[in-house]
Coordinates of C-alpha atoms and ligand atoms in Angstrom, one line a residue:
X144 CA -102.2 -89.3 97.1
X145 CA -99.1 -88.8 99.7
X146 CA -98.0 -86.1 97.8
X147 CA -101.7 -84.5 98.0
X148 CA -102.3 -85.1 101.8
X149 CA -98.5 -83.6 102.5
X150 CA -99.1 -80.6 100.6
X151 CA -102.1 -79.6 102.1
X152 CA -100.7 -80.6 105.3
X153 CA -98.3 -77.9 104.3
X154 CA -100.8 -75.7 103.4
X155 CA -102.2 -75.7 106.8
X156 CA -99.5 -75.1 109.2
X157 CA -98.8 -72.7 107.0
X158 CA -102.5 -70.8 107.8
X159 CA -102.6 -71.5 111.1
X160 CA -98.8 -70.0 111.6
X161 CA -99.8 -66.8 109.4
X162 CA -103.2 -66.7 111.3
X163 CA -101.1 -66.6 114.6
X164 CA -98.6 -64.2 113.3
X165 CA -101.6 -62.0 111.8
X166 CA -103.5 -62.0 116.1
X167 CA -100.1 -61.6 117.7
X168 CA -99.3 -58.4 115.7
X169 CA -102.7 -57.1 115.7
X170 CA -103.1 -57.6 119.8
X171 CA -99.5 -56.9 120.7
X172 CA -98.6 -53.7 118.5
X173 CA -102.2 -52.2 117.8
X174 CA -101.4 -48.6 115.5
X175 CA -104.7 -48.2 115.6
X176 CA -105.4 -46.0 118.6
X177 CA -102.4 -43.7 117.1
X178 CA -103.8 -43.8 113.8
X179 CA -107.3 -42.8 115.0
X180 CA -105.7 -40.0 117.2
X181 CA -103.5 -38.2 113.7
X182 CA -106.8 -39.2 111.6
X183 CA -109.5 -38.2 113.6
X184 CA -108.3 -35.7 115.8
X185 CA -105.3 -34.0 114.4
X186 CA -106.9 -33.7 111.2
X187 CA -110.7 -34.2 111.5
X188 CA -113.7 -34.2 109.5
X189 CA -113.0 -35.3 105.7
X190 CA -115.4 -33.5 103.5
X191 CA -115.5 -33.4 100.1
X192 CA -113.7 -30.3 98.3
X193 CA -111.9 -29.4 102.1
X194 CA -108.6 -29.2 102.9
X195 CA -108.6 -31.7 105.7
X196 CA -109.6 -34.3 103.0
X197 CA -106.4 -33.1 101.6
X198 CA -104.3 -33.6 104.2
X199 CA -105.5 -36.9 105.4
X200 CA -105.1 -38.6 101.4
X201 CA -101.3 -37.0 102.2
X202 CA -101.3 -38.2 105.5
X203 CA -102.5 -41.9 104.5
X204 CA -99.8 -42.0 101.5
X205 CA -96.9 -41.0 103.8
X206 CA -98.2 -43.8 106.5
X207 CA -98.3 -46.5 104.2
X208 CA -95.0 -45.0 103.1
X209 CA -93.1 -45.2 106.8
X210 CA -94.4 -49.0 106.4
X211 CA -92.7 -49.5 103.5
X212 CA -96.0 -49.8 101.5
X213 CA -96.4 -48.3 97.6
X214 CA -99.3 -45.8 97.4
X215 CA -100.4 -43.0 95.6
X216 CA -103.2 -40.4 95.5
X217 CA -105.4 -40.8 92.5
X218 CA -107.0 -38.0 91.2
X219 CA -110.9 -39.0 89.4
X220 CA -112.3 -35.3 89.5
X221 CA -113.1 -32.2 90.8
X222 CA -115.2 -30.3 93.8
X223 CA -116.2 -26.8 95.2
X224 CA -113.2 -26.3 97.7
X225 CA -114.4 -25.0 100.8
X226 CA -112.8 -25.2 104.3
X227 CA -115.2 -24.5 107.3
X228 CA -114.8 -21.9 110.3
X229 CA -115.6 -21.0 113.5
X230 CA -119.8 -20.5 113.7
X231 CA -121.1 -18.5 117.0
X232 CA -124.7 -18.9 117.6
X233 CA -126.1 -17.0 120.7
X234 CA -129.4 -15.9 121.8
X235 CA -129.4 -12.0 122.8
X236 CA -132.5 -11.2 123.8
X237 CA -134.8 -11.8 126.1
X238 CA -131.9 -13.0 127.9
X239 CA -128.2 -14.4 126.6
X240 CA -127.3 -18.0 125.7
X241 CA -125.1 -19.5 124.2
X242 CA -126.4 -21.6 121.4
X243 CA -125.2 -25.2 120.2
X244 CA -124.8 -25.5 117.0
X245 CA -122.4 -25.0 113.9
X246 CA -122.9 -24.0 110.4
X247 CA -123.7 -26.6 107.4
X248 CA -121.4 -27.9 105.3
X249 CA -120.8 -25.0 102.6
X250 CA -122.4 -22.7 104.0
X251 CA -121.8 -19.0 103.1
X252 CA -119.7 -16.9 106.0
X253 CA -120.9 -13.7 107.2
X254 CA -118.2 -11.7 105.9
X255 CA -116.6 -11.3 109.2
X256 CA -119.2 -9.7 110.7
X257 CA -122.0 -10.7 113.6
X258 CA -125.4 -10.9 112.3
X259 CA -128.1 -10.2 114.9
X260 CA -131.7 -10.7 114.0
X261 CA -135.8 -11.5 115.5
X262 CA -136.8 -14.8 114.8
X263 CA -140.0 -16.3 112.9
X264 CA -141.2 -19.7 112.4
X265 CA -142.7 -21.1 108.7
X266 CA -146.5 -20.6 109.6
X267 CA -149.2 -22.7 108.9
X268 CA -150.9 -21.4 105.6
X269 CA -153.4 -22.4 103.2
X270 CA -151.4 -22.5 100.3
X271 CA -148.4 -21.3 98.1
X272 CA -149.9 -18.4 97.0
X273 CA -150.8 -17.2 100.7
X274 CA -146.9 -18.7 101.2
X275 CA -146.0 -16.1 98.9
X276 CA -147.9 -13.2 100.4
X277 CA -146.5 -14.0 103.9
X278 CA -143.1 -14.3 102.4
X279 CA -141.4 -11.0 102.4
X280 CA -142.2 -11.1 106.7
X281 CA -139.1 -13.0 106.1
X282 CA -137.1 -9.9 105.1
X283 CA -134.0 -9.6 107.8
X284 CA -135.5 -12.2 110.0
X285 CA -133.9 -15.9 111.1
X286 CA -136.0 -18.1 110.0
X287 CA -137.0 -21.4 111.8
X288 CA -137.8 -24.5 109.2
X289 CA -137.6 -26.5 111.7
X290 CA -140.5 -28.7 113.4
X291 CA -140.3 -28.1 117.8
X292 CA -139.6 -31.8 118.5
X293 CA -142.3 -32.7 121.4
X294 CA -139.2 -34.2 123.3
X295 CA -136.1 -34.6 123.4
X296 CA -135.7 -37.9 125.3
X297 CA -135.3 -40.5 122.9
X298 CA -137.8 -43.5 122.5
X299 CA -135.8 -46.0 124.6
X300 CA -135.5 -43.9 127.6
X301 CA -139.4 -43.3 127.2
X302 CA -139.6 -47.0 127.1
X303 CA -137.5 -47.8 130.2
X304 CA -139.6 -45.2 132.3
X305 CA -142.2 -43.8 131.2
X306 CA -145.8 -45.6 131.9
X307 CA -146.9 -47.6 128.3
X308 CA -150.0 -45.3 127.9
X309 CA -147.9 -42.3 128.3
X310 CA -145.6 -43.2 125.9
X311 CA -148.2 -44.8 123.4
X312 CA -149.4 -41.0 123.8
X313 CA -146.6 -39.2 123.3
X314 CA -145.8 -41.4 120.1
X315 CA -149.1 -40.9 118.2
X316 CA -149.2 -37.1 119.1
X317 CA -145.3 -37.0 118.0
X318 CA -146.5 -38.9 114.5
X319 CA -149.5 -36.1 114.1
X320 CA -147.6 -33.1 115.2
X321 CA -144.6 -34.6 112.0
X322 CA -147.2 -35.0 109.4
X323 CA -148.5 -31.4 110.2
X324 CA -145.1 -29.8 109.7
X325 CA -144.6 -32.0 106.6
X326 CA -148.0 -30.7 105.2
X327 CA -147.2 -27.1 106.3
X328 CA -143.8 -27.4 104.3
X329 CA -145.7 -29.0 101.7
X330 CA -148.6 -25.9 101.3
X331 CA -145.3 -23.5 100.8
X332 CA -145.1 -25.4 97.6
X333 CA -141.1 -25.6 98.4
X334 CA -139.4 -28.7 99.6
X335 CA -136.4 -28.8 102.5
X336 CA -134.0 -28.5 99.5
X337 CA -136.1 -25.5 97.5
X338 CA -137.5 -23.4 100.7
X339 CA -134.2 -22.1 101.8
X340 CA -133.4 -20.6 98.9
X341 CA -136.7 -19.3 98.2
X342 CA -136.1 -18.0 102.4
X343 CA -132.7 -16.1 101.1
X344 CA -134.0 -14.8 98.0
X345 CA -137.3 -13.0 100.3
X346 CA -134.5 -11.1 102.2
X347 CA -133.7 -13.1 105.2
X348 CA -131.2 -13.4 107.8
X349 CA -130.3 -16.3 107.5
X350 CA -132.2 -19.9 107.8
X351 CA -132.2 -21.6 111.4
X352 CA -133.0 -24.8 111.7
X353 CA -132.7 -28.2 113.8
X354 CA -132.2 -32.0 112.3
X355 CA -132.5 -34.2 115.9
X356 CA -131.0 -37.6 115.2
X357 CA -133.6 -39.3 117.5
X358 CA -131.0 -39.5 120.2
X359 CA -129.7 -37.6 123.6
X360 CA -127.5 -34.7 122.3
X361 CA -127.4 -35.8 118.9
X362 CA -128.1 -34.0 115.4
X363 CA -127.3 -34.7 111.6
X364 CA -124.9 -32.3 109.9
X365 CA -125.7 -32.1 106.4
X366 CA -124.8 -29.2 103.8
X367 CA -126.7 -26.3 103.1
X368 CA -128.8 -24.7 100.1
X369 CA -128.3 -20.8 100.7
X370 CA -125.7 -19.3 98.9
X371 CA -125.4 -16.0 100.4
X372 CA -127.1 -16.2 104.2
X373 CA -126.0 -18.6 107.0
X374 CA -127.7 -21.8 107.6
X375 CA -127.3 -23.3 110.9
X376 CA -128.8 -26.5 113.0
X377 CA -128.9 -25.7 116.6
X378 CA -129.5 -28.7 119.0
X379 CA -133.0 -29.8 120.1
X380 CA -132.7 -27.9 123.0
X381 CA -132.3 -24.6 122.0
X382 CA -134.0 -25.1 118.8
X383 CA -137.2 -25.9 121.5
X384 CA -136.3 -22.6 123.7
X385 CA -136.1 -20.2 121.0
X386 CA -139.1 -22.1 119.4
X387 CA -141.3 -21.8 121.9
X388 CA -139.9 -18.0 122.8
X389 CA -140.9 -17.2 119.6
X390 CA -144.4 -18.9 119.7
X391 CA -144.7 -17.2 122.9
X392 CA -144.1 -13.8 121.3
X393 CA -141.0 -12.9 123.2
X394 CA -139.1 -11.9 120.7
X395 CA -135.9 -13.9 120.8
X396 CA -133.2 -12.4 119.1
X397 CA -130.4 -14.6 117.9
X398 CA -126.6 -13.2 116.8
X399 CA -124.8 -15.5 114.3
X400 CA -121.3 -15.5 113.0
X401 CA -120.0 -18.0 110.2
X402 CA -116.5 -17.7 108.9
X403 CA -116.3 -20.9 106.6
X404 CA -113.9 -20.1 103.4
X405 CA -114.2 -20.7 99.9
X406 CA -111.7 -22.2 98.1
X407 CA -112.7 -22.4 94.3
X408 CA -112.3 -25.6 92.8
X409 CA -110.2 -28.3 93.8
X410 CA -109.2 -31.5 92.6
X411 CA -110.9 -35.2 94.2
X412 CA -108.5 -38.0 94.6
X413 CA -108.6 -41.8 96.2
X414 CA -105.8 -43.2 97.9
X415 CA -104.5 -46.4 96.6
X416 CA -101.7 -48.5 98.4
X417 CA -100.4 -51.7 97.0
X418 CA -98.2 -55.2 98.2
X419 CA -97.6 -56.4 94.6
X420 CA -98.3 -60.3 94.1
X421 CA -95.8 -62.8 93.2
X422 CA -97.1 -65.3 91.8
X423 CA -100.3 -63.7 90.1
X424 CA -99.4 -59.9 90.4
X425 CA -102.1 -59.0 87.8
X426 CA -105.0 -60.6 89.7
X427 CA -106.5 -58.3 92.9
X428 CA -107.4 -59.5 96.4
X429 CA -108.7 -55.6 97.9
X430 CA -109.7 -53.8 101.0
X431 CA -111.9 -50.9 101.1
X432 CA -113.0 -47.8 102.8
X433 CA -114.1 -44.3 102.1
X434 CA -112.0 -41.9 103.7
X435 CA -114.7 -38.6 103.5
X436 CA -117.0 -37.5 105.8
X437 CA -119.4 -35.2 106.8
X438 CA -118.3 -32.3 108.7
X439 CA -120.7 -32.0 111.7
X440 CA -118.1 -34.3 114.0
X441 CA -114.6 -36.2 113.1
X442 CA -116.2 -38.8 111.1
X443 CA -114.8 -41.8 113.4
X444 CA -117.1 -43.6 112.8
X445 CA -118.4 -42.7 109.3
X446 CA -115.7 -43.9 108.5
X447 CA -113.1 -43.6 110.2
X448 CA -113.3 -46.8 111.6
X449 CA -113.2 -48.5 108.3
X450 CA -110.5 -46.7 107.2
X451 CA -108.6 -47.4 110.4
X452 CA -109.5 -51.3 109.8
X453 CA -108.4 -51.4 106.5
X454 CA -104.8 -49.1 106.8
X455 CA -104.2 -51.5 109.8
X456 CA -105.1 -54.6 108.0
X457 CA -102.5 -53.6 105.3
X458 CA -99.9 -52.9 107.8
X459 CA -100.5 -56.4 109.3
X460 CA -100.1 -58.0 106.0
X461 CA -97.4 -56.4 104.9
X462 CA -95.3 -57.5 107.7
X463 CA -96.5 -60.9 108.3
X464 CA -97.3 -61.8 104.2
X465 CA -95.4 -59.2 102.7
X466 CA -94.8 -61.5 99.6
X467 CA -98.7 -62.2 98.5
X468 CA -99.3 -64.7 95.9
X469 CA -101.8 -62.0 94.2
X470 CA -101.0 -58.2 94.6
X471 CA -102.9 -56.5 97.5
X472 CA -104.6 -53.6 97.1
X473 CA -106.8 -50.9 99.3
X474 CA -108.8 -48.4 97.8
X475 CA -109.8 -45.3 100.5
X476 CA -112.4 -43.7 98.2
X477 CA -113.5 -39.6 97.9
X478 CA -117.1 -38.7 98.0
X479 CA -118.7 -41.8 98.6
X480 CA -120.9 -39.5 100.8
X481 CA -122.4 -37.5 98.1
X482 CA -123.2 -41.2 96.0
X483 CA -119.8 -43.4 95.5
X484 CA -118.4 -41.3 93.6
X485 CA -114.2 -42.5 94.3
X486 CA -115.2 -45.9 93.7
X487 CA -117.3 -45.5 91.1
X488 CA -114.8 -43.6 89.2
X489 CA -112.4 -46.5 90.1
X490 CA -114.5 -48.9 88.8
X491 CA -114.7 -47.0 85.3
X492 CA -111.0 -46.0 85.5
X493 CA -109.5 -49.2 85.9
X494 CA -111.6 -52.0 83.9
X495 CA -108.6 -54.8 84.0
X496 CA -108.5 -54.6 88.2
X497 CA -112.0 -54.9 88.1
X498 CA -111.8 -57.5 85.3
X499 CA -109.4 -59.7 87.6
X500 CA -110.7 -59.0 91.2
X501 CA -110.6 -61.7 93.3
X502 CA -112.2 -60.5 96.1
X503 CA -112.9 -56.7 97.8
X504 CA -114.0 -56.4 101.2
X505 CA -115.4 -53.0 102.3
X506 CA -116.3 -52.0 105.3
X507 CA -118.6 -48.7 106.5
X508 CA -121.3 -49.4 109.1
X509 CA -119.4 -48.0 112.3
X510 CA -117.2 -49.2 115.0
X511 CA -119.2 -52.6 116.0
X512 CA -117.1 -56.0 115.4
X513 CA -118.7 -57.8 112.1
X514 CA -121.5 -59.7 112.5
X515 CA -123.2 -60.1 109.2
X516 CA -121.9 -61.1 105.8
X517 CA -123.8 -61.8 102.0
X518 CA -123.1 -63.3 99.2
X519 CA -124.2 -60.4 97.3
X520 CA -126.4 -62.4 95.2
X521 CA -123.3 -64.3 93.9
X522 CA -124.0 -67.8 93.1
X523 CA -120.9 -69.7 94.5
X524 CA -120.0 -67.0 96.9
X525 CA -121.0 -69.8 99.9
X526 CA -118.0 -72.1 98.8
X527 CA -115.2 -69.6 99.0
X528 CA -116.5 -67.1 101.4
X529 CA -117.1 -70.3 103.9
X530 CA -113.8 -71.7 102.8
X531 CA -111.7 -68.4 103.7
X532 CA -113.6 -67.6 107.1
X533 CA -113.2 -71.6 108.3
X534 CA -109.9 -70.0 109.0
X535 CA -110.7 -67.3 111.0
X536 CA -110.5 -67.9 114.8
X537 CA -114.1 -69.1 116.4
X538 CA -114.2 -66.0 118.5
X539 CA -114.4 -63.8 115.6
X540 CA -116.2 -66.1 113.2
X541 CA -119.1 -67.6 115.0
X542 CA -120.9 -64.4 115.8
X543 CA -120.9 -63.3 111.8
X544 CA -124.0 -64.5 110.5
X545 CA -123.9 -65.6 106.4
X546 CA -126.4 -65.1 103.7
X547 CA -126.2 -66.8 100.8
X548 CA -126.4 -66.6 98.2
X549 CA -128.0 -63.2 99.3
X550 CA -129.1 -60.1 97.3
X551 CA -126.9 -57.6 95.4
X552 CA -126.4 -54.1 97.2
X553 CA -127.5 -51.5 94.9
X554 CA -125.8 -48.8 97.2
X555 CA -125.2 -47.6 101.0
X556 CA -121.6 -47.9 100.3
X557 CA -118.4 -48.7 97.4
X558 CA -118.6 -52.3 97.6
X559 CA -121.9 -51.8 95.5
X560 CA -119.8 -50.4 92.9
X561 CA -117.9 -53.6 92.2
X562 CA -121.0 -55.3 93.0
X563 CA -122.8 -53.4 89.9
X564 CA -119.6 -54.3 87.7
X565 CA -120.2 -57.9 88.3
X566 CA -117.1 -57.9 90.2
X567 CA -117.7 -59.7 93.7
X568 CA -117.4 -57.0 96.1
X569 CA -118.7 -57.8 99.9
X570 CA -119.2 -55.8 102.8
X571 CA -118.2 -56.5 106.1
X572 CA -121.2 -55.1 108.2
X573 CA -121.0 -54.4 111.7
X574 CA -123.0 -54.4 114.9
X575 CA -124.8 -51.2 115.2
X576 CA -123.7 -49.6 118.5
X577 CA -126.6 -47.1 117.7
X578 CA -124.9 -46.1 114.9
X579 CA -127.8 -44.7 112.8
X580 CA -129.2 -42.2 116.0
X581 CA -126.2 -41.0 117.4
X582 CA -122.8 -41.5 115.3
X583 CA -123.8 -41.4 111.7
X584 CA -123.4 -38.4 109.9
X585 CA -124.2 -36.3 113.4
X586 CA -122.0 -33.8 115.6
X587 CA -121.1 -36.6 117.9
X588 CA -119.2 -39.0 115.5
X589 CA -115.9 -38.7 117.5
X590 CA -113.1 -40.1 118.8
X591 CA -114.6 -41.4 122.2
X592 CA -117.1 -43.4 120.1
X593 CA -114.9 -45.9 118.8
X594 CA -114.6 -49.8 120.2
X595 CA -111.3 -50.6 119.7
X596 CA -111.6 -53.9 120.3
X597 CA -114.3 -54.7 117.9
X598 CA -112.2 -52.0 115.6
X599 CA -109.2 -54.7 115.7
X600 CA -111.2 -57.6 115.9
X601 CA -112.0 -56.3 112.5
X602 CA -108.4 -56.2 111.5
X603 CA -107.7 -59.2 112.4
X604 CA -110.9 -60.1 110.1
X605 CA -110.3 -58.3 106.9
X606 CA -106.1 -59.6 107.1
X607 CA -107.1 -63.0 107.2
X608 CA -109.7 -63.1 105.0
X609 CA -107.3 -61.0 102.7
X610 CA -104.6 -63.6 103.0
X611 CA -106.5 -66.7 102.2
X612 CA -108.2 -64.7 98.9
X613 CA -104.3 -64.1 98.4
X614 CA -103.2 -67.9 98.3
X615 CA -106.6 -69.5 97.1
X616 CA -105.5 -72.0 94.3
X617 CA -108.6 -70.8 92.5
X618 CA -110.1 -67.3 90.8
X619 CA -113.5 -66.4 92.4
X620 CA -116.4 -67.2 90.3
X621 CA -118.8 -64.0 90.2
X622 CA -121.5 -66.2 88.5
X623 CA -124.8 -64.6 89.5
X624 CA -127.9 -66.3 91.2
X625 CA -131.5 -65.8 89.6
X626 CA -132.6 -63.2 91.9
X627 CA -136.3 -63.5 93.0
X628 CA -138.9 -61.9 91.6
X629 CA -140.4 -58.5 92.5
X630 CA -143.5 -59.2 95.0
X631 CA -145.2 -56.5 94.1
X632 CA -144.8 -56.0 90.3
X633 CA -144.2 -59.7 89.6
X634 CA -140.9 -58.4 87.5
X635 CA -137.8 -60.6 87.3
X636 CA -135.3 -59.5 90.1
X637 CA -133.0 -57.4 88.2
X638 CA -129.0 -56.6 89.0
X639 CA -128.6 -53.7 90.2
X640 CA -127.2 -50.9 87.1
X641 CA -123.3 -49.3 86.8
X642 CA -123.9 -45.4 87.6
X643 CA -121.0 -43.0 86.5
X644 CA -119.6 -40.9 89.4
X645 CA -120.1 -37.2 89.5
X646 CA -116.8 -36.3 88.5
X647 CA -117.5 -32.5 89.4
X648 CA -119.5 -31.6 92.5
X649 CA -120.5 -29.2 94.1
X650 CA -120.5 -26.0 91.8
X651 CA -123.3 -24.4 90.2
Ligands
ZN109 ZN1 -120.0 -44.2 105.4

């Protein structure tokens, strides 16, 4: 009984003096406003198949390298390399303006050269086959797929000043005026992904369009479907003024210039760094992050910040608990943009990690400090999950809110890959800082965005968490919950199914 109460005695001083250790290093000699600067600004964006993805996996092995931390660049498969340029996007006539905007992700260059062209919106027609007889009025046009968004103020600004009846009016004309334009795409019996090709194959210029992000300033940067003509999103702004110039007859004419480069195909790789255990090296306590991006903005928060948790979580550990009882890992994953596909490979590369994970905490819902936590459907998740964060100090605890034993994720980021492999994956999910309108995947996902305060308060999270996984006496059960029943088809819940990566993207 003496010997009990002493040794667990022991066991707490000792968490309460790493738990201090673990705050004083993460408030007193914070990397992670340097790290953000080489990740986010020196290299940038991180997409798929680029050479800036490249150079940060490089850049993350030689990091963990200067902090005397094993790591490696793991190669799972192959993309279309391409690295993107300069794109110039001006009006030219009736008058000149400068245009905001930039290229898609793969989109073909112009060959060095300056393509200047009329304009033409998708019309309103019966039906494909009038589509089809209107098409070839496409021939060495832009063309504008775009709906004119009625305003560009978003919804809480209306809110705050606008009268209710005038903003109950602009809403229900905003909802008729988007199911219009979705019906009028629909009539050209093409969809957003088949009409730009069908657009480039008629003879245009190029394909101009405009994804607002429901927010000041803000617009989603995804890739493009043309493989020989520009595609381009132009903010809500001048989307509106050459929309309406158009409407009006004016005849704008718009000069574009891409000079994004292929690269052929290059190989896809997750970084993997590593504090071997002592005691139990062949059981896993992991963080986890996807490195890639998309390529609109710097990806700070998408995720950036979840990289920059995790790499400073490690660096933490390895100076305050550089002898873990079970080995450490962190997995920054390729491509979970275009569906998990780093951690999914993982997951099918490396059965006996998954097979003796302890715990992996991922991370990828922006900069905001963690508020929300589930039990991902496991059954006994509540004990240990409870167990580790009663360690964590109040300030950081008591505003994370725990379900349990909560649903499994089937996807939104790589903890449901572990999830699917019945390995107990969790995901440390953040407060939104309007993440969805104006940082994720859009051109303003930068630097300036980030908290840094949550962003450590989330170091300080994921190390501790970490270390008590570490020293637990006992292996995580991953016994799973009966999961309720489908409401609407009366089915039993089922768990969500392992899906193989794509291990080559991008080419056709
Ligand atoms: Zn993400």
């Amino acid at each position: 009984m003496l010997l009990i109460t002493s040794r667990s005695t022991f066991a707490q001083t000792k968490d309460s003096l790493i738990v201090a250790a673990i705050m004083k290093e993460a408030n007193e000699n914070s990397q992670l406003e340097k790290l953000g600067h080489e990740l986010l600004d020196v290299i940038g964006p991180r997409l798929v198949g680029s050479p800036q993805m490249q150079q940060a996996h490089d850049w993350a092995v030689a990091k963990y390298k200067s902090w005397d931390i094993t790591a490696r660049n793991e190669k799972w498969g192959e993309w279309r390399g391409w690295e993107r340029g300069v794109s110039h996007i001006d009006m030219v006539s009736p008058r000149v303006k400068s245009l905001e905007g930039m290229q898609l992700a793969w989109c073909p260059s112009t060959a060095g050269k300056t393509i200047t062209a009329e304009t033409i919106i998708i019309p309103d027609l019966k039906d494909s086959i009038a589509f089809q007889q209107w098409l070839p009025n496409v021939k060495g046009k832009f063309v504008m797929i775009s709906m004119n968004q009625p305003t560009g103020r978003p919804d809480y600004n209306w809110e705050e000043f606008g009268t209710k009846e005038s903003f109950e009016k602009m809403k229900k004309e905003r909802t008729a005026q988007t199911d219009a334009w979705r019906n009028r795409i629909s009539k050209t019996g093409l969809t957003g992904r088949t009409l730009p090709p069908a657009l480039e194959k008629a003879g245009a210029a190029g394909v101009i369009m405009s994804n607002w992000s429901n927010g000041f300033g803000v617009n989603k940067i995804f890739g493009a479907y043309t493989t020989k003509i520009p595609t381009v999103d132009i903010s809500l702004e001048d989307y509106g003024l050459v929309y309406r110039l158009t409407e009006s007859d004016h005849k704008p004419k718009l000069s574009v210039r891409t000079d994004s480069k292929e690269m052929g195909v290059v190989p896809t790789f997750n970084t993997i760094a590593e504090i071997k255990g002592t005691e139990k090296p062949d059981e896993y306590v992991m963080l986890s992050a996807h490195f890639d991006s998309w390529d609109g903005a710097s990806g700070a928060t998408d995720n950036g910040t979840g990289t920059l948790v995790m790499m400073e979580a490690m660096r933490i550990l390895k100076k305050i608990y550089p002898n873990p009882k079970r080995t450490i890992l962190v997995g920054h994953w390729g491509s979970e943009e275009q569906g998990l596909n780093g951690s999914r490979a993982f997951v099918e590369d490396h059965p006996e990690i998954v097979k003796n994970l302890q715990v992996l905490f991922n991370q990828d819902n922006g900069t905001g400090r963690v508020t929300n936590l589930s039990g991902q459907g496991y059954l006994h998740a509540y004990d240990y999950l409870t167990r580790w964060l009663s360690k964590v100090p109040a300030s950081i605890r008591t505003p994370i809110e725990t379900r349990f034993p909560g649903s499994p994720g089937g996807g939104g980021s790589d903890f449901a890959s572990f999830v699917a492999a019945g390995a107990p994956g969790f995901s440390l999910s953040s407060i939104s800082w309007l993440y969805g309108s104006y940082t994720w995947h859009t051109n303003r996902d930068t630097y300036d965005k980030i908290v840094f305060d949550d962003v450590r308060n989330n170091a300080i999270l994921a190390a501790i968490l970490i270390y008590m996984a570490s020293e637990d006496p006992a292996r995580t059960s991953t016994e799973k919950s009966v999961l309720p029943a489908n409401p609407r088809t009366g089915e039993p819940g089922r768990w969500p199914a392992k899906t193989a990566p794509t291990r080559k993207g991008g080419l056709n």
